[in-house]
JSON list of C-alpha atoms in Angstrom, two decimals:
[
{"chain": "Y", "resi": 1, "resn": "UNK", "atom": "CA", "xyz": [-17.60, 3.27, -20.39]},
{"chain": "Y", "resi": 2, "resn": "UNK", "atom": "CA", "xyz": [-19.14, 3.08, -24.07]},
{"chain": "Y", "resi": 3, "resn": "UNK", "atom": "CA", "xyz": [-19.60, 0.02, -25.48]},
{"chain": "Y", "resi": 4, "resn": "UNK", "atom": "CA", "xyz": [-18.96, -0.60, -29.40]},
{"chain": "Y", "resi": 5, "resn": "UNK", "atom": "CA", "xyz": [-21.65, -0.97, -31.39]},
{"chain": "Y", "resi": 6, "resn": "UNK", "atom": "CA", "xyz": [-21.71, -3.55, -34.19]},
{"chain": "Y", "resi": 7, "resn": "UNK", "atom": "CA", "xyz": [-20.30, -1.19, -37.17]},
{"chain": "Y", "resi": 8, "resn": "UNK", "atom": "CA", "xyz": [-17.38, -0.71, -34.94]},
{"chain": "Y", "resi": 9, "resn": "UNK", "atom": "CA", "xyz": [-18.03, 2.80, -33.52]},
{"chain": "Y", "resi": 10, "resn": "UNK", "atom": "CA", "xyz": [-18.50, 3.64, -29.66]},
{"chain": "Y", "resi": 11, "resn": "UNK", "atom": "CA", "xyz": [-20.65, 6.39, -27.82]},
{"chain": "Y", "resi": 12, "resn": "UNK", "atom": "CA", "xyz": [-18.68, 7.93, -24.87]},
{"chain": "Y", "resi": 13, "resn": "UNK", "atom": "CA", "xyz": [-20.67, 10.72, -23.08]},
{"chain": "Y", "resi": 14, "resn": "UNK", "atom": "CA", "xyz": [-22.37, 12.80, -26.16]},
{"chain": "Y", "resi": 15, "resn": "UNK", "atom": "CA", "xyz": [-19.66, 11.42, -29.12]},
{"chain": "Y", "resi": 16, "resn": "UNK", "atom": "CA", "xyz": [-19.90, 8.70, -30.99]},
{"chain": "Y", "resi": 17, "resn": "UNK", "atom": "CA", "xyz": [-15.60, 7.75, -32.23]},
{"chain": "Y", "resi": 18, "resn": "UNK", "atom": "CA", "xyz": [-15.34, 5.22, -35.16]},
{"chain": "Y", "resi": 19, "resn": "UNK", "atom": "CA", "xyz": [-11.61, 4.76, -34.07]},
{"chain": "Y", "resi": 20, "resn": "UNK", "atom": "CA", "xyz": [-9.16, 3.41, -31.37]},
{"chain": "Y", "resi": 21, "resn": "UNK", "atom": "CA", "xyz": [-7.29, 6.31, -31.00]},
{"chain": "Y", "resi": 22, "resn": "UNK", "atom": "CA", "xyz": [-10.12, 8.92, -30.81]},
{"chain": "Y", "resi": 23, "resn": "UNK", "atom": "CA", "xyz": [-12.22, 6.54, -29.03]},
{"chain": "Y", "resi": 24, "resn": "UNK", "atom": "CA", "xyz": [-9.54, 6.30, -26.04]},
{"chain": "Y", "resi": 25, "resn": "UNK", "atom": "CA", "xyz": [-8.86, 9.97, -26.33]},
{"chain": "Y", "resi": 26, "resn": "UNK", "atom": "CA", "xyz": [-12.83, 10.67, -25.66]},
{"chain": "Y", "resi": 27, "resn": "UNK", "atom": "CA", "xyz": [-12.52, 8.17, -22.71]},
{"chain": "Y", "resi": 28, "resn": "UNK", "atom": "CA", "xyz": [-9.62, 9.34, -21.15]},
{"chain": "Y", "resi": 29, "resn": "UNK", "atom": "CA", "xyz": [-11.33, 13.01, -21.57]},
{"chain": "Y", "resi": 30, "resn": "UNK", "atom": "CA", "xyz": [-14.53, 11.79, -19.68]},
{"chain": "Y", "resi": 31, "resn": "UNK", "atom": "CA", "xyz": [-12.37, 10.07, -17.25]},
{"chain": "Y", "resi": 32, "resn": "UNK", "atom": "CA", "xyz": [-10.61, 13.96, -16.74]},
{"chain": "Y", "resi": 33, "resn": "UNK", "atom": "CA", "xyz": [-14.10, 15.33, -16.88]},
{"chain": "Y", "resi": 34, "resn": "UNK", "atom": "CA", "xyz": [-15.70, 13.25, -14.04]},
{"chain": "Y", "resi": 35, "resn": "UNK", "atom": "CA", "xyz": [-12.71, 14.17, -11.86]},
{"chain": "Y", "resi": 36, "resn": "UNK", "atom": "CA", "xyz": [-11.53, 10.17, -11.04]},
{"chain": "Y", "resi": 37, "resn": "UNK", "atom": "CA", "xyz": [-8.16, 11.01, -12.34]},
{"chain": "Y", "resi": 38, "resn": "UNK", "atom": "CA", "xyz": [-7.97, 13.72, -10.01]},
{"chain": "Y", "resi": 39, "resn": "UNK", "atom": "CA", "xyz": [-9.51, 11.91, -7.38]},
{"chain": "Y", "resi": 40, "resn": "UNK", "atom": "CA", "xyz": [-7.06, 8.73, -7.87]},
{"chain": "Y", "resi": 41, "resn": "UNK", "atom": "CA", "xyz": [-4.24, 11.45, -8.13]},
{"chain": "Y", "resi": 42, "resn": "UNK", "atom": "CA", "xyz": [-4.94, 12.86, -5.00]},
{"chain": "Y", "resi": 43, "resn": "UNK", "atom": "CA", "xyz": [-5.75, 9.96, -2.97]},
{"chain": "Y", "resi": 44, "resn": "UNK", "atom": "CA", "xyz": [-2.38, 8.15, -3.95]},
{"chain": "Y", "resi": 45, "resn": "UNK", "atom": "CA", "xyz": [-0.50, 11.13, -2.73]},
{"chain": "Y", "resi": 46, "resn": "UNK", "atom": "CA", "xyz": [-2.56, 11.19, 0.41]},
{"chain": "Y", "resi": 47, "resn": "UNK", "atom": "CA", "xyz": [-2.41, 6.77, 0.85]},
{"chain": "Y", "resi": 48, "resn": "UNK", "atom": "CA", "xyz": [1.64, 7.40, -0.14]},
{"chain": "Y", "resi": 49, "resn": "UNK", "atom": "CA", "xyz": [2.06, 9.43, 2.89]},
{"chain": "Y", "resi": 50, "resn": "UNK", "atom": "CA", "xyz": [0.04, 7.78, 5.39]},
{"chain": "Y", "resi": 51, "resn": "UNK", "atom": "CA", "xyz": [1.74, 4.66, 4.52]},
{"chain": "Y", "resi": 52, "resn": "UNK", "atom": "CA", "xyz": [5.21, 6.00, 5.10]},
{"chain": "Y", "resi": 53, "resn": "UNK", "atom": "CA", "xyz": [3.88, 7.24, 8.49]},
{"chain": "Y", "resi": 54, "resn": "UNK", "atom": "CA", "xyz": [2.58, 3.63, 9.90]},
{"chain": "Y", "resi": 55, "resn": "UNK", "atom": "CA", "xyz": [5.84, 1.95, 8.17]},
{"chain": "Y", "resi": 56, "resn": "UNK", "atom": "CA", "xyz": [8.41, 5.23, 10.12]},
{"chain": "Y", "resi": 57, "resn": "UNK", "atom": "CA", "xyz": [5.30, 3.73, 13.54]},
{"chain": "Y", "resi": 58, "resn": "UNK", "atom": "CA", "xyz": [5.00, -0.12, 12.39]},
{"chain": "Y", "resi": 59, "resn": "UNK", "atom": "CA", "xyz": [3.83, -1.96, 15.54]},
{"chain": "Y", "resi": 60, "resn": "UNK", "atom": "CA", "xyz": [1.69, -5.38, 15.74]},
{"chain": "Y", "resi": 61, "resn": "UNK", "atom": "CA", "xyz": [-1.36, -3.32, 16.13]},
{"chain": "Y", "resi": 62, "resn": "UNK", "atom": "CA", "xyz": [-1.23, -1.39, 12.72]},
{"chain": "Y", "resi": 63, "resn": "UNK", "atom": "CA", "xyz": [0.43, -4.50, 10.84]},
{"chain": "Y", "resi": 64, "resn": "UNK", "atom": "CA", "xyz": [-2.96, -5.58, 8.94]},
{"chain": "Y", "resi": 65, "resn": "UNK", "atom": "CA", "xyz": [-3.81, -1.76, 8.28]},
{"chain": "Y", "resi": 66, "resn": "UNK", "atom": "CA", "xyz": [0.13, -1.08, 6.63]},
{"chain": "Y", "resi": 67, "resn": "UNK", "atom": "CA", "xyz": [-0.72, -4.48, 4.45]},
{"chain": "Y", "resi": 68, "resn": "UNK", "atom": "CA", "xyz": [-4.42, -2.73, 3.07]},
{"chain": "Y", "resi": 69, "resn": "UNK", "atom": "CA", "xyz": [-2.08, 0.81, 2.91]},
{"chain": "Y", "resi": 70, "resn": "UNK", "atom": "CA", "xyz": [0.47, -0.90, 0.29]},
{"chain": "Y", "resi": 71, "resn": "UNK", "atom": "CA", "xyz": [-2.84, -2.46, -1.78]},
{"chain": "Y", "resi": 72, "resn": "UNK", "atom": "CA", "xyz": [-4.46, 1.10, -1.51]},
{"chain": "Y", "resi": 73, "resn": "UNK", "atom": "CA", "xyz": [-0.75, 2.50, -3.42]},
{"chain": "Y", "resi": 74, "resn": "UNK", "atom": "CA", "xyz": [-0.56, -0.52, -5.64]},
{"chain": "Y", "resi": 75, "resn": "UNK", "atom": "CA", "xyz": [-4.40, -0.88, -6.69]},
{"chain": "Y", "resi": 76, "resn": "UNK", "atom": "CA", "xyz": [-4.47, 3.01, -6.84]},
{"chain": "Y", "resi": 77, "resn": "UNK", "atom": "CA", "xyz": [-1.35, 3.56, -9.23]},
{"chain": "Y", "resi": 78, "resn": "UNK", "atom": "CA", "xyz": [-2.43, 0.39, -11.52]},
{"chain": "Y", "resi": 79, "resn": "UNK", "atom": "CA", "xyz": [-5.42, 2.64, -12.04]},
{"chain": "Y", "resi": 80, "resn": "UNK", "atom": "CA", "xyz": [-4.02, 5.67, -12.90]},
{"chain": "Y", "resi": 81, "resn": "UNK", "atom": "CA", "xyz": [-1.46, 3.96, -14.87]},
{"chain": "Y", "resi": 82, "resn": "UNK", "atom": "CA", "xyz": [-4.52, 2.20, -16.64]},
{"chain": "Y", "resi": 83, "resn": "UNK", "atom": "CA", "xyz": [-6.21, 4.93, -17.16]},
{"chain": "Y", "resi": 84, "resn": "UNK", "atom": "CA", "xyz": [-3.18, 7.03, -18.87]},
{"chain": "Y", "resi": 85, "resn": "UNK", "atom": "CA", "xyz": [-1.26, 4.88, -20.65]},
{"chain": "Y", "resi": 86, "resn": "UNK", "atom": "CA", "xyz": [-3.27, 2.93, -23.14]},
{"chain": "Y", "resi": 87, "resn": "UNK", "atom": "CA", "xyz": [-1.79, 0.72, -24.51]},
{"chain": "Y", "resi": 88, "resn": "UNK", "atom": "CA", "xyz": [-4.58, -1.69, -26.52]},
{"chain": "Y", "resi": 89, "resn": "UNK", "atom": "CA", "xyz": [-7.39, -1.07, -28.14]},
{"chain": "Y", "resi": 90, "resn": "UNK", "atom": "CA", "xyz": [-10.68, 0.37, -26.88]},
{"chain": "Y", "resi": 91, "resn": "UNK", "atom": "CA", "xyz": [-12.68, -2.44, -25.91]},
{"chain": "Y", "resi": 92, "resn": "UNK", "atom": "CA", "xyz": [-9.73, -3.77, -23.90]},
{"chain": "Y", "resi": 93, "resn": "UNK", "atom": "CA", "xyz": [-8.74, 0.05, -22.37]},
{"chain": "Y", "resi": 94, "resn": "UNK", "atom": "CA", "xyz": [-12.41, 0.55, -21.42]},
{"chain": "Y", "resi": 95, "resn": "UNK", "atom": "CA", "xyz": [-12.22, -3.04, -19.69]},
{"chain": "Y", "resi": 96, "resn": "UNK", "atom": "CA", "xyz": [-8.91, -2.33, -17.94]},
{"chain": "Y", "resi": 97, "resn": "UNK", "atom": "CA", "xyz": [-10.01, 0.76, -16.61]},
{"chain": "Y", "resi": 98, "resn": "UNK", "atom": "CA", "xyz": [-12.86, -0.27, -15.29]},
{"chain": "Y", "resi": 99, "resn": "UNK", "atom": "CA", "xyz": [-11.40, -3.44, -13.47]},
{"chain": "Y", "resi": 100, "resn": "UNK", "atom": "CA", "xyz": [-8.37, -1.22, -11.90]},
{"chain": "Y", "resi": 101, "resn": "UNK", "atom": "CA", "xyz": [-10.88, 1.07, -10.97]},
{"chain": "Y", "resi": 102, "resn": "UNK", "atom": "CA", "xyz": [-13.18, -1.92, -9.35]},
{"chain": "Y", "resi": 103, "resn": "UNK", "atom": "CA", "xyz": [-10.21, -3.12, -7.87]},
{"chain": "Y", "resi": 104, "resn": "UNK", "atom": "CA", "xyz": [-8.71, 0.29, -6.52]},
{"chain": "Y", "resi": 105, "resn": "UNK", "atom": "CA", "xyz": [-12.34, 1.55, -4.94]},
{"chain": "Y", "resi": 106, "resn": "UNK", "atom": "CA", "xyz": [-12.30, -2.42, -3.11]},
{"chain": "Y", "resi": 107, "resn": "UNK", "atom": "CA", "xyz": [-8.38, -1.79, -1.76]},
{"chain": "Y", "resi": 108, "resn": "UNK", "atom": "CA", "xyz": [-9.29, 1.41, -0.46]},
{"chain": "Y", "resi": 109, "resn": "UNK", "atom": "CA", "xyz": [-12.64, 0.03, 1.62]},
{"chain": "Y", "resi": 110, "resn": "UNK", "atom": "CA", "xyz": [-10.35, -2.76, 2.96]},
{"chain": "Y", "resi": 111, "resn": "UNK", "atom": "CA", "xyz": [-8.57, -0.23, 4.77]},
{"chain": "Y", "resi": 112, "resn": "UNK", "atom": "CA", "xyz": [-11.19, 1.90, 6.11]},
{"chain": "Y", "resi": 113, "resn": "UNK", "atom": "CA", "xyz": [-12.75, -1.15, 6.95]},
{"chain": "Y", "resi": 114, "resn": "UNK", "atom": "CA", "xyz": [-9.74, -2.17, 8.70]},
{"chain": "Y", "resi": 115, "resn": "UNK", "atom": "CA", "xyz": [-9.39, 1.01, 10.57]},
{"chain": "Y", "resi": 116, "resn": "UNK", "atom": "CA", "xyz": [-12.82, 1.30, 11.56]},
{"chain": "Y", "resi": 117, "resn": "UNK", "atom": "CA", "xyz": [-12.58, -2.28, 13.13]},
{"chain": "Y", "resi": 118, "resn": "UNK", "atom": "CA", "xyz": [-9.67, -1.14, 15.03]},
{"chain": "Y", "resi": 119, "resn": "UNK", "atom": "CA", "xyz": [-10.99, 2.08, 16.46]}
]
């Protein structure tokens, strides 16, 4: 994430923006670039259908793992929602992002923790 610098611009990768717009436009470009929309696309789809799987096999013993599944989908889709739909300026985009990211990547390590524990 860039940070703005006290004349009001911000530096994202190589490109310095001096407005909201272009600034969240260059972010969301490095965000394409680095592949974590991809990544956050194609791990929803894959946490979507694993979920539906243990909810069609719910049993005691996979109850605490279906509870970290529907975080993984929520945390997971508040990013990528974050991430594409700015709404705000900059400063407060480039925060957003980076706490539904934070919070998304800590979901998602719940569960594998959660699996691993029950193997």
């Amino acid at each position: 994430m860039g940070n703005l610098i006290k004349d009001g611009s911000v530096t994202i990768g190589d490109s310095t923006y001096t407005d909201n717009e272009s600034a969240i436009a260059g972010e969301g470009r490095l965000l394409v670039a680095k592949g974590k929309l991809d990544d956050a696309d194609n791990y929803y789809a894959i946490a979507q259908t694993d979920y539906e799987s243990m909810k069609d096999y719910k049993t005691s013993h996979n109850k605490e793992q279906l509870v970290y599944a529907k975080n993984v989908l929520d945390k997971t889709n508040a990013f990528i929602l974050a991430a594409t739909r700015p709404n705000s300026m900059y400063q407060d985009y480039a925060d957003d992002i980076y706490k539904t990211n934070k919070r998304h990547v800590r979901a998602i390590d719940q569960l594998k923790n959660a699996r691993s524990t029950e193997d």
